[in-house]
PDB file of C-alpha atoms in Angstrom:
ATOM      1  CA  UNK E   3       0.000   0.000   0.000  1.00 82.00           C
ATOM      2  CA  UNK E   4       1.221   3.401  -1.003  1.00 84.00           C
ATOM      3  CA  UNK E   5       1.992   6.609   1.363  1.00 88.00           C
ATOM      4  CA  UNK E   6      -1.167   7.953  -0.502  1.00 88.00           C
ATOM      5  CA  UNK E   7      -3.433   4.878   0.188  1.00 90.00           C
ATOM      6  CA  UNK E   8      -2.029   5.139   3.636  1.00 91.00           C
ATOM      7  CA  UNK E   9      -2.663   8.712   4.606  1.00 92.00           C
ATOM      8  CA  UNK E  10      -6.169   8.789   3.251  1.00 94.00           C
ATOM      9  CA  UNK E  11      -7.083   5.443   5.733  1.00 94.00           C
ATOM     10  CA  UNK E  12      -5.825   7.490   8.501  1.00 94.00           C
ATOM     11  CA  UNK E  13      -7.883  10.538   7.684  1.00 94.00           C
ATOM     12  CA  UNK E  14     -10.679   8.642   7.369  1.00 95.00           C
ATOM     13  CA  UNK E  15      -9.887   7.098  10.879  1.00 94.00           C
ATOM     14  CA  UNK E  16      -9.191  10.360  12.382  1.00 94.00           C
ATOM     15  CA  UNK E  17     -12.165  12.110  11.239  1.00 94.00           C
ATOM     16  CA  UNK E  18     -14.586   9.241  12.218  1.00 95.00           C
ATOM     17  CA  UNK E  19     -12.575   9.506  15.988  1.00 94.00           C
ATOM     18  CA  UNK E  20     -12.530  13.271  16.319  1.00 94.00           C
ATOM     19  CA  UNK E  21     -15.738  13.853  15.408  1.00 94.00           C
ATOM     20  CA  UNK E  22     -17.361  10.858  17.428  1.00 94.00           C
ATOM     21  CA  UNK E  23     -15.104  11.656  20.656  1.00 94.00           C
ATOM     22  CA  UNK E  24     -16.348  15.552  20.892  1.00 93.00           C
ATOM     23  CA  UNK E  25     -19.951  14.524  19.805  1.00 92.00           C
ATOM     24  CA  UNK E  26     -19.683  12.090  22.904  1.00 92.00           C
ATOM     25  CA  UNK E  27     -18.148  14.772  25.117  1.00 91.00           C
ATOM     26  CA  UNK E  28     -20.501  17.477  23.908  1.00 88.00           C
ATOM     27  CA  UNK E  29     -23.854  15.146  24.005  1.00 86.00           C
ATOM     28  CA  UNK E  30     -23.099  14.730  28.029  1.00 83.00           C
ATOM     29  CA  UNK E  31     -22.562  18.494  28.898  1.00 79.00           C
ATOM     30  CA  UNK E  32     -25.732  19.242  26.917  1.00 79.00           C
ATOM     31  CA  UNK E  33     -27.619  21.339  29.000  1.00 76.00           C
ATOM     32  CA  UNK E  34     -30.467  19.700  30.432  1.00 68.00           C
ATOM     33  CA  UNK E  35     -33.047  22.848  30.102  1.00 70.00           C
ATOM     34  CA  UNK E  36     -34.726  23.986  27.209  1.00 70.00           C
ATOM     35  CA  UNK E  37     -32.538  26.991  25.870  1.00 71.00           C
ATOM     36  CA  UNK E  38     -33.694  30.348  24.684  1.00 77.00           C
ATOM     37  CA  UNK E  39     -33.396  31.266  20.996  1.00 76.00           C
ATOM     38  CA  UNK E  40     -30.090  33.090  21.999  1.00 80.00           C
ATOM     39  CA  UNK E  41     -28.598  30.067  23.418  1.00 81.00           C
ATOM     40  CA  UNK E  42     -28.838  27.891  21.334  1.00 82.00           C
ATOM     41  CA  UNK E  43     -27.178  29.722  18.214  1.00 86.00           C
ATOM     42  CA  UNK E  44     -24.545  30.537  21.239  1.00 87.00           C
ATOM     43  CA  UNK E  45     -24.268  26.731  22.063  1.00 87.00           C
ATOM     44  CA  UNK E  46     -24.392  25.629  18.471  1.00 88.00           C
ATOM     45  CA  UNK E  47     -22.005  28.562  17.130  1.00 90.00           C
ATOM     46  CA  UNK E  48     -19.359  27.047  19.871  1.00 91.00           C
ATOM     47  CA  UNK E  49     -20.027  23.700  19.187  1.00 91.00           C
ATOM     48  CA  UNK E  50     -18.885  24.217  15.288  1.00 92.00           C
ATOM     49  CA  UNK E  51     -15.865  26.565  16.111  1.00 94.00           C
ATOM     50  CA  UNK E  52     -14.058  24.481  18.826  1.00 94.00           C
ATOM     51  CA  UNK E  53     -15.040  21.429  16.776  1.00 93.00           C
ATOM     52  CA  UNK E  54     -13.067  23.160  13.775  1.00 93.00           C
ATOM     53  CA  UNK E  55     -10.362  23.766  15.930  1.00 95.00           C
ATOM     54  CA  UNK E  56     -10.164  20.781  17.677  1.00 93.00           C
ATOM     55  CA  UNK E  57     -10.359  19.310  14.294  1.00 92.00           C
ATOM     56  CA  UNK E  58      -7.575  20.882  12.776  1.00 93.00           C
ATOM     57  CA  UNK E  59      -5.349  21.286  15.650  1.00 95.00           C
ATOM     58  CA  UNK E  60      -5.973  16.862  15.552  1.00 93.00           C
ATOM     59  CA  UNK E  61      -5.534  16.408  12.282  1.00 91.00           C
ATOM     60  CA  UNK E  62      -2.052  18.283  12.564  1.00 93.00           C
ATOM     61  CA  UNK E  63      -0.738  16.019  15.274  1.00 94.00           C
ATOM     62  CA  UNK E  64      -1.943  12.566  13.467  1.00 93.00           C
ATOM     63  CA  UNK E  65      -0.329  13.651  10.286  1.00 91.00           C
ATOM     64  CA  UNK E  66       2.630  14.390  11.745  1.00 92.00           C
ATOM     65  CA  UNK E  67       2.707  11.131  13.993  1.00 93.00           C
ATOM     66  CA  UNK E  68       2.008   9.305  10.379  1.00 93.00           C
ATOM     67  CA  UNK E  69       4.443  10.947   8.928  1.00 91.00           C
ATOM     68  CA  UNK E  70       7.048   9.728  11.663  1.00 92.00           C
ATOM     69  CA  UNK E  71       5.500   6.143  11.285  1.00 92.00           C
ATOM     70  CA  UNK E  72       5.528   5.795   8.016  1.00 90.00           C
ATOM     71  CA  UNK E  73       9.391   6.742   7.754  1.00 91.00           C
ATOM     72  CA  UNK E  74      10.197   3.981  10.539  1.00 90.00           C
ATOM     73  CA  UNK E  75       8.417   1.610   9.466  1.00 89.00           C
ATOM     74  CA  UNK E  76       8.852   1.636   5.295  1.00 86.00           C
ATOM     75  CA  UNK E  77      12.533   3.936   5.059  1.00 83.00           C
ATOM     76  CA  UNK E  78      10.685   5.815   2.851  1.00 81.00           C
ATOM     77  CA  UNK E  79      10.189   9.519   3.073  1.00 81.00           C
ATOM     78  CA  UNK E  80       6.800  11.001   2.243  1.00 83.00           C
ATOM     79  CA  UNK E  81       6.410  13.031  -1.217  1.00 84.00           C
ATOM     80  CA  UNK E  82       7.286  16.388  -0.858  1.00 83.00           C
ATOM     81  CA  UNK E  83       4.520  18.110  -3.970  1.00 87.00           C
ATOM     82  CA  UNK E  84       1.784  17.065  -5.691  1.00 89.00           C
ATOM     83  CA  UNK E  85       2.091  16.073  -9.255  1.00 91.00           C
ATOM     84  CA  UNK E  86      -0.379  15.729 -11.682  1.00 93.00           C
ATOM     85  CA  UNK E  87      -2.054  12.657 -10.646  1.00 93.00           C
ATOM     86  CA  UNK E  88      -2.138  13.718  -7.166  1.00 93.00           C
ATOM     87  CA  UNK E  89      -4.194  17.068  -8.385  1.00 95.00           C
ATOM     88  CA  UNK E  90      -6.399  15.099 -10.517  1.00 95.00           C
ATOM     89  CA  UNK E  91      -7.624  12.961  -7.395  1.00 95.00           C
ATOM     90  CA  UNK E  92      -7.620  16.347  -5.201  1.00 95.00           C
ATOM     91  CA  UNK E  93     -10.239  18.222  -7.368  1.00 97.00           C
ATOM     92  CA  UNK E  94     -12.494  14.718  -7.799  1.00 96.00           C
ATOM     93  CA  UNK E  95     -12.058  14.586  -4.066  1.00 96.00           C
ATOM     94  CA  UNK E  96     -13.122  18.181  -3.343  1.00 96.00           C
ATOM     95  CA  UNK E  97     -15.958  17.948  -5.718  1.00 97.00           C
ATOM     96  CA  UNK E  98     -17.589  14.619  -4.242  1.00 97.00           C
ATOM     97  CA  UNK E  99     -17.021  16.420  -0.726  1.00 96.00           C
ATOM     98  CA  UNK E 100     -18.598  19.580  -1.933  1.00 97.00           C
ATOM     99  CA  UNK E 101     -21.729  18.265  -3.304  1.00 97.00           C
ATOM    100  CA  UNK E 102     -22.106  15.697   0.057  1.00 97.00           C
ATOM    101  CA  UNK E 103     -21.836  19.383   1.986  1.00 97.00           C
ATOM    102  CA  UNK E 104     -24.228  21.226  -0.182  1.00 97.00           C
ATOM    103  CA  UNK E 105     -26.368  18.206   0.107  1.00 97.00           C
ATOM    104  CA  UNK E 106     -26.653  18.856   3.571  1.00 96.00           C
ATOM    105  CA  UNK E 107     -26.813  22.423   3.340  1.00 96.00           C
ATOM    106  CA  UNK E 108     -30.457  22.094   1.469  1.00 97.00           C
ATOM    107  CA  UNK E 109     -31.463  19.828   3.689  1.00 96.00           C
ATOM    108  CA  UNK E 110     -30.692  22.314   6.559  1.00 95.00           C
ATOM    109  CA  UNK E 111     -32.458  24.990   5.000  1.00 95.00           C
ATOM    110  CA  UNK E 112     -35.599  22.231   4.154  1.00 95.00           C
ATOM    111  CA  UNK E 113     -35.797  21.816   7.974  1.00 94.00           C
ATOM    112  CA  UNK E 114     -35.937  26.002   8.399  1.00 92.00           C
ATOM    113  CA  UNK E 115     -38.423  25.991   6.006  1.00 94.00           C
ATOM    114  CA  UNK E 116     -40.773  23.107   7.350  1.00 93.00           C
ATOM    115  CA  UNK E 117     -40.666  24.905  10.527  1.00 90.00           C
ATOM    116  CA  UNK E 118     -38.070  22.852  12.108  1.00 87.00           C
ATOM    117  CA  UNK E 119     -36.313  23.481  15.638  1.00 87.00           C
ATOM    118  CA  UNK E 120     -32.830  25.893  15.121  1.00 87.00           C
ATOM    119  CA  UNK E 121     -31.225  22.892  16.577  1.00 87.00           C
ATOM    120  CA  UNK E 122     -32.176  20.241  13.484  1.00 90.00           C
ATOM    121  CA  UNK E 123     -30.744  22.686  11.331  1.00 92.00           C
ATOM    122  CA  UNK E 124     -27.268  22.921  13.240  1.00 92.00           C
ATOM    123  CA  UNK E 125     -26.999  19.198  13.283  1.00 92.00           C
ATOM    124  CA  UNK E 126     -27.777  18.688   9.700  1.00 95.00           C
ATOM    125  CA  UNK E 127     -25.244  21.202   8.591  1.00 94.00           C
ATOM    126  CA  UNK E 128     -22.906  19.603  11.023  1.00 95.00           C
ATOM    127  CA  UNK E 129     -23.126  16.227  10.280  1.00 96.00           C
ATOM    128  CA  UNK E 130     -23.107  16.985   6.519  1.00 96.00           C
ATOM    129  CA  UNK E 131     -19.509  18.649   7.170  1.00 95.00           C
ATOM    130  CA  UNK E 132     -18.354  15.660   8.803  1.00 95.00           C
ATOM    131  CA  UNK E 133     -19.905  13.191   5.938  1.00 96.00           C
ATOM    132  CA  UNK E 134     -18.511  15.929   3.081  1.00 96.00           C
ATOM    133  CA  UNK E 135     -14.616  15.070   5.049  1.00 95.00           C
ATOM    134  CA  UNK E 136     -15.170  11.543   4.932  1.00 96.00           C
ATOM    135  CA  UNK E 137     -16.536  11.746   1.319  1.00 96.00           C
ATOM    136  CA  UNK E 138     -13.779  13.449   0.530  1.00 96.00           C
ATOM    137  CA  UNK E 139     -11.293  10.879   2.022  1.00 95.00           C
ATOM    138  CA  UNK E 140     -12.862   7.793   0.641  1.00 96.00           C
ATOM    139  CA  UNK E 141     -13.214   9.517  -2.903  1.00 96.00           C
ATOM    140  CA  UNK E 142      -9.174   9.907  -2.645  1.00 95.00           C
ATOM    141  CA  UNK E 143      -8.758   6.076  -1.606  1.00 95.00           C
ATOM    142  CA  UNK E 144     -10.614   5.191  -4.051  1.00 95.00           C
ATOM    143  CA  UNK E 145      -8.922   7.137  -6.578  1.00 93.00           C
ATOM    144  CA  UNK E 146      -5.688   5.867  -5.620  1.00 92.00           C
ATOM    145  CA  UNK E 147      -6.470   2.574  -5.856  1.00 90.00           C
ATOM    146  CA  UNK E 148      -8.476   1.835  -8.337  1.00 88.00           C
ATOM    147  CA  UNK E 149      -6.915   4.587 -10.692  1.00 85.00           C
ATOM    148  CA  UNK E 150      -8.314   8.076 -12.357  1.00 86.00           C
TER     149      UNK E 150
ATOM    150  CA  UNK T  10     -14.056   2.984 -13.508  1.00 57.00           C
ATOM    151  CA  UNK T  11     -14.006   3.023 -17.351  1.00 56.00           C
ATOM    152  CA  UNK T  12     -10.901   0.775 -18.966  1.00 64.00           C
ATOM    153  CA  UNK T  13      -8.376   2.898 -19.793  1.00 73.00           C
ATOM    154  CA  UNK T  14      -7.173   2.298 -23.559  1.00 80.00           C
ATOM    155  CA  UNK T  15      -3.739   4.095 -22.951  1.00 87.00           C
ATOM    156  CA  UNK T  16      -1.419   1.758 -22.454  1.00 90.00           C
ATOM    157  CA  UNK T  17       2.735   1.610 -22.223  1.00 93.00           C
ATOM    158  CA  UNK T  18       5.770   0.176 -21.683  1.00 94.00           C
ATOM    159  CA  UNK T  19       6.856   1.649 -19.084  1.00 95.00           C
ATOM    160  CA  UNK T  20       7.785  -1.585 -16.795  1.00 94.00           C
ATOM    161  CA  UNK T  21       9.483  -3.001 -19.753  1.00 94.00           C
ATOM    162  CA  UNK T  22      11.659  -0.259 -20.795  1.00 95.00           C
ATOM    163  CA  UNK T  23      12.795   0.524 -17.192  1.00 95.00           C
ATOM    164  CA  UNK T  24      13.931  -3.026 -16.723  1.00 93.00           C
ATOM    165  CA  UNK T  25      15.899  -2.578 -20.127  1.00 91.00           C
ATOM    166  CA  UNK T  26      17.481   0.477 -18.821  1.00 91.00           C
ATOM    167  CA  UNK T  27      19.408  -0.380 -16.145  1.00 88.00           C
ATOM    168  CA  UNK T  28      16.813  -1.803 -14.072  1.00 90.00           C
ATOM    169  CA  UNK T  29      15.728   1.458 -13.348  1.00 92.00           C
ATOM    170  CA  UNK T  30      13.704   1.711 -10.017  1.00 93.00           C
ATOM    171  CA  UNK T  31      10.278   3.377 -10.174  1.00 93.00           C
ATOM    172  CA  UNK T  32      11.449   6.037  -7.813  1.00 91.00           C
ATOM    173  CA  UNK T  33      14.457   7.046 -10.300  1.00 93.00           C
ATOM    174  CA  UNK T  34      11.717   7.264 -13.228  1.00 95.00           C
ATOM    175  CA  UNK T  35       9.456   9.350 -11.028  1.00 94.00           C
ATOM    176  CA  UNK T  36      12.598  11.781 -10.224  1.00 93.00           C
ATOM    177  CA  UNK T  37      13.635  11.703 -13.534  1.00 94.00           C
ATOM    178  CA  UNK T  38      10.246  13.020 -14.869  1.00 95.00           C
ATOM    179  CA  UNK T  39       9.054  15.111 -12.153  1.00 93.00           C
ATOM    180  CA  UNK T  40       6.312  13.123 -10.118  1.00 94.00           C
ATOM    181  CA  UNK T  41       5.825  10.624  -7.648  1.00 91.00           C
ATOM    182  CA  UNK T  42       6.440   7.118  -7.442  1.00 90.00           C
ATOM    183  CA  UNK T  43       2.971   6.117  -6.837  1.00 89.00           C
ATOM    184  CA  UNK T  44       2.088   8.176  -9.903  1.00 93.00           C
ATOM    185  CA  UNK T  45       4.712   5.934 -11.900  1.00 94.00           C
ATOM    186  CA  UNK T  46       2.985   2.899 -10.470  1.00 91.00           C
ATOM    187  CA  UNK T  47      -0.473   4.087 -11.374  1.00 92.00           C
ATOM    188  CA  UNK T  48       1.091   4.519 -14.515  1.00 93.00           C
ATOM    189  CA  UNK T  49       2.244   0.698 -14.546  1.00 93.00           C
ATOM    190  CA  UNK T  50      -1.129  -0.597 -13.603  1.00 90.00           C
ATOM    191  CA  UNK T  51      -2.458   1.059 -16.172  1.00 89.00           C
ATOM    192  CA  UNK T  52      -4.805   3.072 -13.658  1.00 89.00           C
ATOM    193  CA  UNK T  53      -4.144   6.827 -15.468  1.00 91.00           C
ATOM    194  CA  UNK T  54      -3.572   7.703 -18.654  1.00 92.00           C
ATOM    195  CA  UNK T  55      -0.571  10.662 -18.616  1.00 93.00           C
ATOM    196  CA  UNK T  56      -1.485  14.450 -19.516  1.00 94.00           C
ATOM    197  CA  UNK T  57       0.574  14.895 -22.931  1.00 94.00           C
ATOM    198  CA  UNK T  58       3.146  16.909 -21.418  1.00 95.00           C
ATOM    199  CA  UNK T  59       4.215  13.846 -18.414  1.00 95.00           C
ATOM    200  CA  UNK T  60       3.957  11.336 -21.519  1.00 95.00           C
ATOM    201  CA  UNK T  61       6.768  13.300 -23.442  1.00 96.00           C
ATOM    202  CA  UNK T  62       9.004  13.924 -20.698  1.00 95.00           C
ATOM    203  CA  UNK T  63       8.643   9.608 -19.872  1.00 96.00           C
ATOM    204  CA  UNK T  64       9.675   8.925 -23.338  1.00 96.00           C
ATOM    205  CA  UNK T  65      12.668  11.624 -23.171  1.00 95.00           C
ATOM    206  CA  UNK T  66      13.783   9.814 -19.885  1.00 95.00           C
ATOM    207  CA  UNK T  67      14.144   6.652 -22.012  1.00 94.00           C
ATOM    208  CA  UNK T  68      15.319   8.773 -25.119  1.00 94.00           C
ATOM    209  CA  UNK T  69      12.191   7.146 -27.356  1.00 94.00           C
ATOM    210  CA  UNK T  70       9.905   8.938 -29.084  1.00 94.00           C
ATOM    211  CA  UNK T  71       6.645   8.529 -27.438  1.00 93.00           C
ATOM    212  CA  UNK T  72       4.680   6.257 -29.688  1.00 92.00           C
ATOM    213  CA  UNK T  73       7.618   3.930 -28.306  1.00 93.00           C
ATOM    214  CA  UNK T  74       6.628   4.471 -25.036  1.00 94.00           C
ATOM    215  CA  UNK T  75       2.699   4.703 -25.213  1.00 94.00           C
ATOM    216  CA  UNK T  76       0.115   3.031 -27.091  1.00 92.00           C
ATOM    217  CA  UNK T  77      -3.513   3.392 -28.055  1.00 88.00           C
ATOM    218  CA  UNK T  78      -6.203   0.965 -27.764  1.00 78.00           C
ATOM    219  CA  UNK T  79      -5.173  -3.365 -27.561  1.00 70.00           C
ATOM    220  CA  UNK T  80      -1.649  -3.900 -27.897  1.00 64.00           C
ATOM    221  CA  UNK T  81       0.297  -7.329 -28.653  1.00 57.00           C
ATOM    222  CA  UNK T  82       3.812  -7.614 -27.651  1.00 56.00           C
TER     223      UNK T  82
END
């Protein structure tokens, strides 16, 4: 298996851990009482900006960690640029995410408009992000694999 | 995944050349080694400026290199 084949299995890993670990950890400090309209875009607009940040800050470490793996273990160093082929997957990658996200995006708005709690909406648009990273990491496994 | 009807010689003509490794292709032509593998496989067909530079690496001219459509050594 290939660095490429490699890193994406780990992103997929570490996406599918980050993102269940803080939903866990955010699901038990949910405040018990019903919040006020004010709250809950408070609540929600926390929950997405730590989760980015938690996110990125996680995905840092991991790659790095790989990185030092991978090296050990093969004697190989990771590529240094992206050629041609690796661009090619990129954009198929990004587009399969993108259309997962906007996906979710319409269905967040559906729930606004069929008078749907504030809350549905956050969790839609939410989850979709999550779903639109792993899209985006499978589409690039795949693409390694099984070729462009 | 459609079947890709570029196909090459790219395994063969490294082995005549030294037994060139895939890695000394790939930094020969400007890419990575897993693109030279993909290459191999016949998973991706080249853009036309990778394809010229691979057949300048072996000093061929490409049609030596690459091939359209079913091929019979």
């Amino acid at each position: 298996m290939t660095y490429q084949e490699k890193k994406s299995i780990v992103s997929i890993v570490a996406a599918i851990l980050i993102f269940g670990l803080y939903c866990a950890y955010k699901y038990a400090n949910y405040p018990a009482e019903g919040l006020t309209t004010d709250e809950t875009f408070h609540y929600w607009g926390a929950f997405v900006l730590v989760l980015m940040l938690v996110s990125i800050i996680a995905h840092i470490v991991i790659s790095i960690i790989f990185n030092i793996i991978f090296r050990m273990t093969t004697g190989e160093k990771e590529p240094r640029f992206a050629d041609e082929l690796d661009k090619l997957i990129e954009l198929k990658s990004n587009r399969n995410g993108f259309f997962v996200f906007i996906l979710g995006f319409l269905l967040a708005m559906g729930s606004l408009v069929m008078d749907g709690p504030v809350q549905n909406m956050f969790v839609i648009m939410i989850v979709a992000g999550f779903l639109s990273d792993v899209t985006g990491s499978v589409t690039r496994l795949y693409h390694y694999r099984k070729g462009v | 995944m459609a079947k890709n009807l570029v196909g090459n010689h790219i395994r063969r003509l490294r082995f005549n050349h030294n037994e060139m490794t895939q890695q000394q292709l790939a930094d020969k032509v400007g890419v990575t080694r897993q693109t030279i593998v993909a290459l191999e496989k016949g998973n991706y067909s080249p853009s036309l400026e990778l394809a010229f530079r691979i057949a300048h690496a072996f000093g061929l001219p490409l049609e030596e290199v690459f091939y359209y459509g079913e091929h019979v050594e």
